C-alpha cells in the first residue's frame, strides 16, 4: 500500500516543481515557427535617443511587442529591404500591429542623427522608431544580443559602409526575448509568431 | 579605282562591325526601378539585363545626370552579417540574364542633384566593359516598395 501512495504524491510534487519553473521563466510556451529564444537572451534594455530626440530606455517599450533590428540609413539595399518587409508584415497584422513597434537601431553613430532617422523610418512604417546613441551605448545593446557591427574602411571620397548583423529580435510586451528571425525568414512565419505575441486571446 | 576603294572601305566597316558588335546592342533592360530614400541618402537601383548575343557581356556601372556618383555593389549575408562590397563588373551570359535585385547586386546612386520622388522616371546610362552604353529609364518607387510593381 505504501509505495502506491507515495507515487501520486511524487508526481504531484514534480508537476508543482515544473509549474514553478515555468512560472519562474515567466513566459508561456507558444508554438513559434521561428527560432525560439525564450529564456536564452536577456530582456530588452538600452539607453538611447529616439528619432524625436527624446532619451529612451527599454522600459519605455514595455506593453509593446518589439521588433529590434540594427542598421543604418546610408544602407541603400539590405536595410530598406528588411524594413519594407517588416512593413508588409505589420500591414498583414492589421489593427494588432498597433501593439508592436519596429525599433531600428543605428550602427552608424557618426552619420545618423535623430532627424535623419525620423525621415528614414517613417518612409517605411509609422510604427517604426529610429534609435541613435553614442558608439558605446549602441555597442552595449548590440553585445547584449550577441550581435555585431563593423565600420568598413572609408573610400577616397570619405564614404563608408557598415557591416552589421542581419537578425531581427522579437520581444514580447514584457520585454522578454522570444524569437529570432533572419531576413530570409518567411513573412508567413513572422506574421504567425507576432500574432501569437499580440493576440490578447492567446497572450493576455 | 574609286568604286573598289569604296567597296573595300565598306567591307572593312562591315567586318569591324561584325567582329566588334557593341555589348549594349545585344542587351535588353527591364524591371528597372529605384528605391527612393529620404533626403540625400544613397538609393539602390535594380534592373534585369538579358543578353541575346552569342558572347557574354559585362556591366561595369552607370552614369546619371541626376546623381553625382553611381557604383556597382553587391550585398551579401554570411554568418548572420550583412555586408556591401564594390564590384568591378557583372557578367550577363550569352543568351542569358543577370538580375540586379534587392539583397544582391545593385547600383548605388549617390548624391542626388535634385530631389527624386516616387513616380519620377530617372534615366541611367548603363556602361559595359567594352565601352558601349545603354540608356535606360528607371522608375522611382517608394522606400517601402518590394519590387518594381509595388504592393
GROMACS .gro file of C-alpha atoms in nm:
model
  355
    1UNK     CA    1   0.000   0.000   0.000
    2UNK     CA    2   0.269   0.242   0.096
    3UNK     CA    3   0.452   0.265  -0.242
    4UNK     CA    4   0.120   0.324  -0.420
    5UNK     CA    5   0.053   0.628  -0.206
    6UNK     CA    6   0.393   0.790  -0.249
    7UNK     CA    7   0.389   0.765  -0.627
    8UNK     CA    8   0.097   1.003  -0.692
    9UNK     CA    9   0.245   1.233  -0.429
   10UNK     CA   10   0.582   1.242  -0.607
   11UNK     CA   11   0.411   1.301  -0.937
   12UNK     CA   12   0.220   1.595  -0.793
   13UNK     CA   13   0.541   1.733  -0.646
   14UNK     CA   14   0.708   1.705  -0.986
   15UNK     CA   15   0.418   1.880  -1.157
   16UNK     CA   16   0.426   2.153  -0.894
   17UNK     CA   17   0.802   2.199  -0.940
   18UNK     CA   18   0.761   2.218  -1.319
   19UNK     CA   19   0.490   2.476  -1.272
   20UNK     CA   20   0.720   2.680  -1.050
   21UNK     CA   21   0.998   2.660  -1.306
   22UNK     CA   22   0.771   2.774  -1.589
   23UNK     CA   23   0.627   3.043  -1.367
   24UNK     CA   24   0.980   3.148  -1.284
   25UNK     CA   25   1.067   3.180  -1.650
   26UNK     CA   26   0.760   3.394  -1.678
   27UNK     CA   27   0.681   3.311  -2.038
   28UNK     CA   28   0.416   3.076  -2.162
   29UNK     CA   29   0.546   2.830  -2.419
   30UNK     CA   30   0.396   2.931  -2.751
   31UNK     CA   31   0.413   2.729  -3.074
   32UNK     CA   32   0.655   2.962  -3.253
   33UNK     CA   33   0.769   2.884  -3.608
   34UNK     CA   34   1.082   3.100  -3.596
   35UNK     CA   35   1.385   3.030  -3.376
   36UNK     CA   36   1.257   3.034  -3.018
   37UNK     CA   37   1.499   3.226  -2.796
   38UNK     CA   38   1.272   3.246  -2.490
   39UNK     CA   39   1.492   3.229  -2.182
   40UNK     CA   40   1.812   3.237  -2.389
   41UNK     CA   41   1.855   3.610  -2.441
   42UNK     CA   42   1.832   3.894  -2.187
   43UNK     CA   43   1.529   4.124  -2.158
   44UNK     CA   44   1.511   4.435  -2.374
   45UNK     CA   45   1.728   4.701  -2.211
   46UNK     CA   46   1.910   5.004  -2.353
   47UNK     CA   47   1.971   5.375  -2.310
   48UNK     CA   48   1.938   5.552  -2.643
   49UNK     CA   49   1.773   5.854  -2.805
   50UNK     CA   50   1.461   5.814  -3.017
   51UNK     CA   51   1.403   5.985  -3.353
   52UNK     CA   52   1.225   6.278  -3.187
   53UNK     CA   53   1.541   6.346  -2.983
   54UNK     CA   54   1.399   6.209  -2.655
   55UNK     CA   55   1.615   5.985  -2.430
   56UNK     CA   56   1.452   5.641  -2.406
   57UNK     CA   57   1.519   5.309  -2.235
   58UNK     CA   58   1.399   4.955  -2.299
   59UNK     CA   59   1.139   5.001  -2.024
   60UNK     CA   60   0.965   5.270  -2.235
   61UNK     CA   61   0.857   4.996  -2.476
   62UNK     CA   62   0.702   4.762  -2.218
   63UNK     CA   63   0.345   4.698  -2.327
   64UNK     CA   64   0.453   4.673  -2.691
   65UNK     CA   65   0.582   4.376  -2.884
   66UNK     CA   66   0.921   4.492  -3.014
   67UNK     CA   67   1.099   4.401  -3.337
   68UNK     CA   68   1.462   4.504  -3.289
   69UNK     CA   69   1.681   4.548  -3.596
   70UNK     CA   70   2.026   4.701  -3.638
   71UNK     CA   71   2.114   4.901  -3.949
   72UNK     CA   72   2.199   5.247  -4.080
   73UNK     CA   73   2.046   5.500  -4.315
   74UNK     CA   74   2.332   5.508  -4.568
   75UNK     CA   75   2.247   5.145  -4.639
   76UNK     CA   76   2.055   5.157  -4.968
   77UNK     CA   77   1.985   4.788  -5.018
   78UNK     CA   78   1.953   4.538  -4.731
   79UNK     CA   79   1.823   4.772  -4.457
   80UNK     CA   80   1.544   4.918  -4.673
   81UNK     CA   81   1.451   4.570  -4.795
   82UNK     CA   82   1.424   4.438  -4.438
   83UNK     CA   83   1.224   4.743  -4.324
   84UNK     CA   84   0.997   4.717  -4.630
   85UNK     CA   85   0.935   4.351  -4.550
   86UNK     CA   86   0.860   4.434  -4.186
   87UNK     CA   87   0.616   4.698  -4.310
   88UNK     CA   88   0.432   4.431  -4.510
   89UNK     CA   89   0.424   4.207  -4.201
   90UNK     CA   90   0.277   4.495  -3.996
   91UNK     CA   91   0.015   4.559  -4.266
   92UNK     CA   92  -0.083   4.193  -4.260
   93UNK     CA   93  -0.131   4.204  -3.882
   94UNK     CA   94  -0.399   4.470  -3.929
   95UNK     CA   95  -0.506   4.657  -3.612
   96UNK     CA   96  -0.297   4.417  -3.397
   97UNK     CA   97   0.015   4.587  -3.535
   98UNK     CA   98  -0.062   4.890  -3.318
   99UNK     CA   99   0.061   4.677  -3.030
  100UNK     CA  100   0.403   4.638  -3.196
  101UNK     CA  101   0.697   4.867  -3.262
  102UNK     CA  102   0.986   4.825  -3.504
  103UNK     CA  103   1.299   4.959  -3.329
  104UNK     CA  104   1.563   5.042  -3.590
  105UNK     CA  105   1.893   5.097  -3.408
  106UNK     CA  106   2.162   5.286  -3.597
  107UNK     CA  107   2.507   5.125  -3.607
  108UNK     CA  108   2.640   5.442  -3.770
  109UNK     CA  109   2.652   5.699  -3.485
  110UNK     CA  110   2.878   5.929  -3.688
  111UNK     CA  111   2.621   5.998  -3.961
  112UNK     CA  112   2.277   5.911  -3.823
  113UNK     CA  113   2.101   6.189  -3.633
  114UNK     CA  114   1.750   6.165  -3.484
  115UNK     CA  115   1.619   6.383  -3.772
  116UNK     CA  116   1.765   6.161  -4.046
  117UNK     CA  117   1.644   5.851  -3.863
  118UNK     CA  118   1.294   6.002  -3.828
  119UNK     CA  119   1.262   6.065  -4.202
  120UNK     CA  120   1.411   5.724  -4.280
  121UNK     CA  121   1.194   5.501  -4.057
  122UNK     CA  122   0.876   5.690  -4.138
  123UNK     CA  123   0.931   5.625  -4.507
  124UNK     CA  124   0.872   5.257  -4.421
  125UNK     CA  125   0.618   5.229  -4.141
  126UNK     CA  126   0.452   5.467  -3.897
  127UNK     CA  127   0.507   5.214  -3.618
  128UNK     CA  128   0.883   5.220  -3.669
  129UNK     CA  129   1.109   5.413  -3.433
  130UNK     CA  130   1.466   5.511  -3.510
  131UNK     CA  131   1.712   5.491  -3.221
  132UNK     CA  132   2.054   5.654  -3.203
  133UNK     CA  133   2.320   5.667  -2.938
  134UNK     CA  134   2.692   5.711  -2.887
  135UNK     CA  135   2.913   5.427  -3.005
  136UNK     CA  136   2.939   5.283  -2.652
  137UNK     CA  137   2.560   5.266  -2.594
  138UNK     CA  138   2.495   5.109  -2.932
  139UNK     CA  139   2.776   4.860  -2.878
  140UNK     CA  140   2.635   4.769  -2.536
  141UNK     CA  141   2.295   4.690  -2.689
  142UNK     CA  142   2.450   4.503  -2.979
  143UNK     CA  143   2.668   4.290  -2.749
  144UNK     CA  144   2.374   4.218  -2.520
  145UNK     CA  145   2.213   4.026  -2.808
  146UNK     CA  146   2.540   3.878  -2.941
  147UNK     CA  147   2.501   4.098  -3.242
  148UNK     CA  148   2.788   4.282  -3.411
  149UNK     CA  149   2.874   4.568  -3.643
  150UNK     CA  150   3.193   4.688  -3.809
  151UNK     CA  151   3.266   5.013  -3.986
  152UNK     CA  152   3.445   4.928  -4.310
  153UNK     CA  153   3.739   5.141  -4.434
  154UNK     CA  154   3.639   5.469  -4.600
  155UNK     CA  155   3.673   5.510  -4.974
  156UNK     CA  156   3.855   5.802  -5.138
  157UNK     CA  157   3.551   6.032  -5.113
  158UNK     CA  158   3.515   5.965  -4.741
  159UNK     CA  159   3.206   5.745  -4.767
  160UNK     CA  160   3.199   5.410  -4.591
  161UNK     CA  161   2.977   5.109  -4.535
  162UNK     CA  162   2.893   4.940  -4.207
  163UNK     CA  163   2.865   4.563  -4.191
  164UNK     CA  164   2.605   4.457  -3.938
  165UNK     CA  165   2.409   4.163  -3.800
  166UNK     CA  166   2.108   4.092  -4.014
  167UNK     CA  167   1.885   3.934  -3.747
  168UNK     CA  168   1.552   4.066  -3.621
  169UNK     CA  169   1.497   4.010  -3.248
  170UNK     CA  170   1.138   3.988  -3.129
  171UNK     CA  171   1.046   4.074  -2.769
  172UNK     CA  172   0.706   4.024  -2.603
  173UNK     CA  173   0.516   4.306  -2.433
  174UNK     CA  174   0.705   4.235  -2.108
  175UNK     CA  175   1.037   4.299  -2.282
  176UNK     CA  176   1.133   3.931  -2.286
  177UNK     CA  177   1.325   3.799  -2.587
  178UNK     CA  178   1.105   3.543  -2.765
  179UNK     CA  179   1.204   3.473  -3.127
  180UNK     CA  180   1.485   3.545  -3.369
  181UNK     CA  181   1.416   3.598  -3.740
  182UNK     CA  182   1.666   3.613  -4.023
  183UNK     CA  183   1.592   3.849  -4.316
  184UNK     CA  184   1.522   3.543  -4.530
  185UNK     CA  185   1.257   3.416  -4.285
  186UNK     CA  186   0.916   3.376  -4.446
  187UNK     CA  187   0.671   3.659  -4.389
  188UNK     CA  188   0.405   3.399  -4.305
  189UNK     CA  189   0.616   3.272  -4.014
  190UNK     CA  190   0.682   3.621  -3.886
  191UNK     CA  191   0.312   3.710  -3.909
  192UNK     CA  192   0.225   3.382  -3.735
  193UNK     CA  193   0.464   3.434  -3.442
  194UNK     CA  194   0.377   3.801  -3.398
  195UNK     CA  195   0.012   3.706  -3.396
  196UNK     CA  196   0.083   3.470  -3.106
  197UNK     CA  197   0.252   3.751  -2.914
  198UNK     CA  198  -0.001   4.021  -2.999
  199UNK     CA  199  -0.337   3.845  -2.976
  200UNK     CA  200  -0.476   3.918  -2.627
  201UNK     CA  201  -0.682   3.597  -2.655
  202UNK     CA  202  -0.363   3.391  -2.678
  203UNK     CA  203  -0.120   3.603  -2.478
  204UNK     CA  204  -0.305   3.816  -2.221
  205UNK     CA  205   3.980   5.262 -10.862
  206UNK     CA  206   3.731   5.473 -10.677
  207UNK     CA  207   3.444   5.222 -10.654
  208UNK     CA  208   3.672   4.942 -10.549
  209UNK     CA  209   3.826   5.157 -10.277
  210UNK     CA  210   3.481   5.248 -10.151
  211UNK     CA  211   3.362   4.888 -10.151
  212UNK     CA  212   3.679   4.788  -9.970
  213UNK     CA  213   3.612   5.051  -9.708
  214UNK     CA  214   3.251   4.940  -9.673
  215UNK     CA  215   3.355   4.578  -9.644
  216UNK     CA  216   3.609   4.676  -9.383
  217UNK     CA  217   3.350   4.866  -9.184
  218UNK     CA  218   3.106   4.577  -9.200
  219UNK     CA  219   3.377   4.338  -9.088
  220UNK     CA  220   3.473   4.562  -8.799
  221UNK     CA  221   3.108   4.599  -8.704
  222UNK     CA  222   3.055   4.224  -8.709
  223UNK     CA  223   3.367   4.147  -8.511
  224UNK     CA  224   3.317   4.416  -8.250
  225UNK     CA  225   2.941   4.434  -8.208
  226UNK     CA  226   2.885   4.659  -7.908
  227UNK     CA  227   2.777   4.474  -7.595
  228UNK     CA  228   2.489   4.713  -7.541
  229UNK     CA  229   2.338   4.622  -7.881
  230UNK     CA  230   2.255   4.276  -7.751
  231UNK     CA  231   2.126   4.373  -7.409
  232UNK     CA  232   1.766   4.437  -7.318
  233UNK     CA  233   1.688   4.604  -6.984
  234UNK     CA  234   1.361   4.551  -6.798
  235UNK     CA  235   1.217   4.589  -6.445
  236UNK     CA  236   1.429   4.898  -6.394
  237UNK     CA  237   1.346   5.075  -6.068
  238UNK     CA  238   1.496   5.284  -5.791
  239UNK     CA  239   1.412   5.264  -5.422
  240UNK     CA  240   1.386   5.628  -5.318
  241UNK     CA  241   1.509   5.713  -4.968
  242UNK     CA  242   1.455   6.043  -4.785
  243UNK     CA  243   1.681   6.343  -4.833
  244UNK     CA  244   2.019   6.292  -4.993
  245UNK     CA  245   2.063   5.933  -4.873
  246UNK     CA  246   2.207   5.689  -5.127
  247UNK     CA  247   1.946   5.488  -5.317
  248UNK     CA  248   1.955   5.141  -5.470
  249UNK     CA  249   1.873   5.083  -5.837
  250UNK     CA  250   1.766   4.747  -5.977
  251UNK     CA  251   1.728   4.610  -6.329
  252UNK     CA  252   1.710   4.282  -6.520
  253UNK     CA  253   1.953   4.253  -6.813
  254UNK     CA  254   1.900   3.999  -7.090
  255UNK     CA  255   2.170   3.928  -7.345
  256UNK     CA  256   2.053   3.782  -7.678
  257UNK     CA  257   2.408   3.778  -7.819
  258UNK     CA  258   2.646   3.485  -7.867
  259UNK     CA  259   2.910   3.647  -7.646
  260UNK     CA  260   2.891   3.724  -7.274
  261UNK     CA  261   2.888   4.094  -7.188
  262UNK     CA  262   2.966   4.264  -6.860
  263UNK     CA  263   2.804   4.559  -6.685
  264UNK     CA  264   3.063   4.786  -6.525
  265UNK     CA  265   2.844   5.060  -6.382
  266UNK     CA  266   2.627   5.351  -6.484
  267UNK     CA  267   2.625   5.725  -6.531
  268UNK     CA  268   2.348   5.964  -6.448
  269UNK     CA  269   2.285   6.334  -6.481
  270UNK     CA  270   2.071   6.316  -6.165
  271UNK     CA  271   2.322   6.151  -5.931
  272UNK     CA  272   2.680   6.265  -5.879
  273UNK     CA  273   2.809   5.912  -5.841
  274UNK     CA  274   2.690   5.561  -5.926
  275UNK     CA  275   2.860   5.243  -5.808
  276UNK     CA  276   2.802   4.877  -5.882
  277UNK     CA  277   2.761   4.700  -5.549
  278UNK     CA  278   2.674   4.363  -5.410
  279UNK     CA  279   2.508   4.290  -5.077
  280UNK     CA  280   2.574   3.959  -4.912
  281UNK     CA  281   2.478   3.791  -4.588
  282UNK     CA  282   2.719   3.541  -4.439
  283UNK     CA  283   2.745   3.422  -4.080
  284UNK     CA  284   2.447   3.641  -3.988
  285UNK     CA  285   2.626   3.957  -4.103
  286UNK     CA  286   2.507   4.182  -4.387
  287UNK     CA  287   2.785   4.331  -4.596
  288UNK     CA  288   2.807   4.550  -4.901
  289UNK     CA  289   3.103   4.544  -5.135
  290UNK     CA  290   3.206   4.718  -5.455
  291UNK     CA  291   3.204   4.510  -5.771
  292UNK     CA  292   3.410   4.582  -6.085
  293UNK     CA  293   3.169   4.415  -6.327
  294UNK     CA  294   2.875   4.182  -6.351
  295UNK     CA  295   2.861   3.930  -6.637
  296UNK     CA  296   2.548   3.883  -6.844
  297UNK     CA  297   2.599   3.539  -7.002
  298UNK     CA  298   2.541   3.480  -7.375
  299UNK     CA  299   2.170   3.413  -7.426
  300UNK     CA  300   2.128   3.456  -7.054
  301UNK     CA  301   2.044   3.720  -6.799
  302UNK     CA  302   2.175   3.899  -6.492
  303UNK     CA  303   1.939   4.026  -6.226
  304UNK     CA  304   2.013   4.326  -6.008
  305UNK     CA  305   1.763   4.286  -5.723
  306UNK     CA  306   1.733   4.373  -5.352
  307UNK     CA  307   1.981   4.189  -5.123
  308UNK     CA  308   2.212   4.115  -5.417
  309UNK     CA  309   2.366   4.315  -5.700
  310UNK     CA  310   2.252   4.675  -5.725
  311UNK     CA  311   2.361   5.016  -5.843
  312UNK     CA  312   2.420   5.253  -5.554
  313UNK     CA  313   2.312   5.603  -5.652
  314UNK     CA  314   2.476   5.878  -5.453
  315UNK     CA  315   2.426   6.250  -5.400
  316UNK     CA  316   2.112   6.333  -5.597
  317UNK     CA  317   2.149   6.679  -5.753
  318UNK     CA  318   1.774   6.735  -5.723
  319UNK     CA  319   1.520   6.551  -5.506
  320UNK     CA  320   1.387   6.232  -5.669
  321UNK     CA  321   1.028   6.144  -5.575
  322UNK     CA  322   0.837   5.818  -5.605
  323UNK     CA  323   0.673   5.815  -5.950
  324UNK     CA  324   0.959   6.001  -6.120
  325UNK     CA  325   1.145   5.847  -6.410
  326UNK     CA  326   1.523   5.868  -6.390
  327UNK     CA  327   1.744   5.788  -6.686
  328UNK     CA  328   2.061   5.596  -6.610
  329UNK     CA  329   2.318   5.517  -6.877
  330UNK     CA  330   2.433   5.162  -6.817
  331UNK     CA  331   2.800   5.110  -6.904
  332UNK     CA  332   2.953   4.787  -7.028
  333UNK     CA  333   3.316   4.682  -7.010
  334UNK     CA  334   3.361   4.721  -7.389
  335UNK     CA  335   3.274   5.089  -7.357
  336UNK     CA  336   2.925   5.063  -7.503
  337UNK     CA  337   2.630   5.214  -7.320
  338UNK     CA  338   2.258   5.160  -7.286
  339UNK     CA  339   2.029   5.443  -7.176
  340UNK     CA  340   1.760   5.302  -6.951
  341UNK     CA  341   1.465   5.466  -6.777
  342UNK     CA  342   1.427   5.370  -6.412
  343UNK     CA  343   1.100   5.423  -6.225
  344UNK     CA  344   1.138   5.573  -5.878
  345UNK     CA  345   0.943   5.371  -5.623
  346UNK     CA  346   0.866   5.448  -5.256
  347UNK     CA  347   1.113   5.337  -4.986
  348UNK     CA  348   0.887   5.053  -4.872
  349UNK     CA  349   0.832   4.905  -5.219
  350UNK     CA  350   0.940   4.542  -5.255
  351UNK     CA  351   0.986   4.541  -5.634
  352UNK     CA  352   0.911   4.741  -5.948
  353UNK     CA  353   0.541   4.658  -5.942
  354UNK     CA  354   0.473   4.766  -5.583
  355UNK     CA  355   0.231   4.601  -5.347
   0.00000   0.00000   0.00000
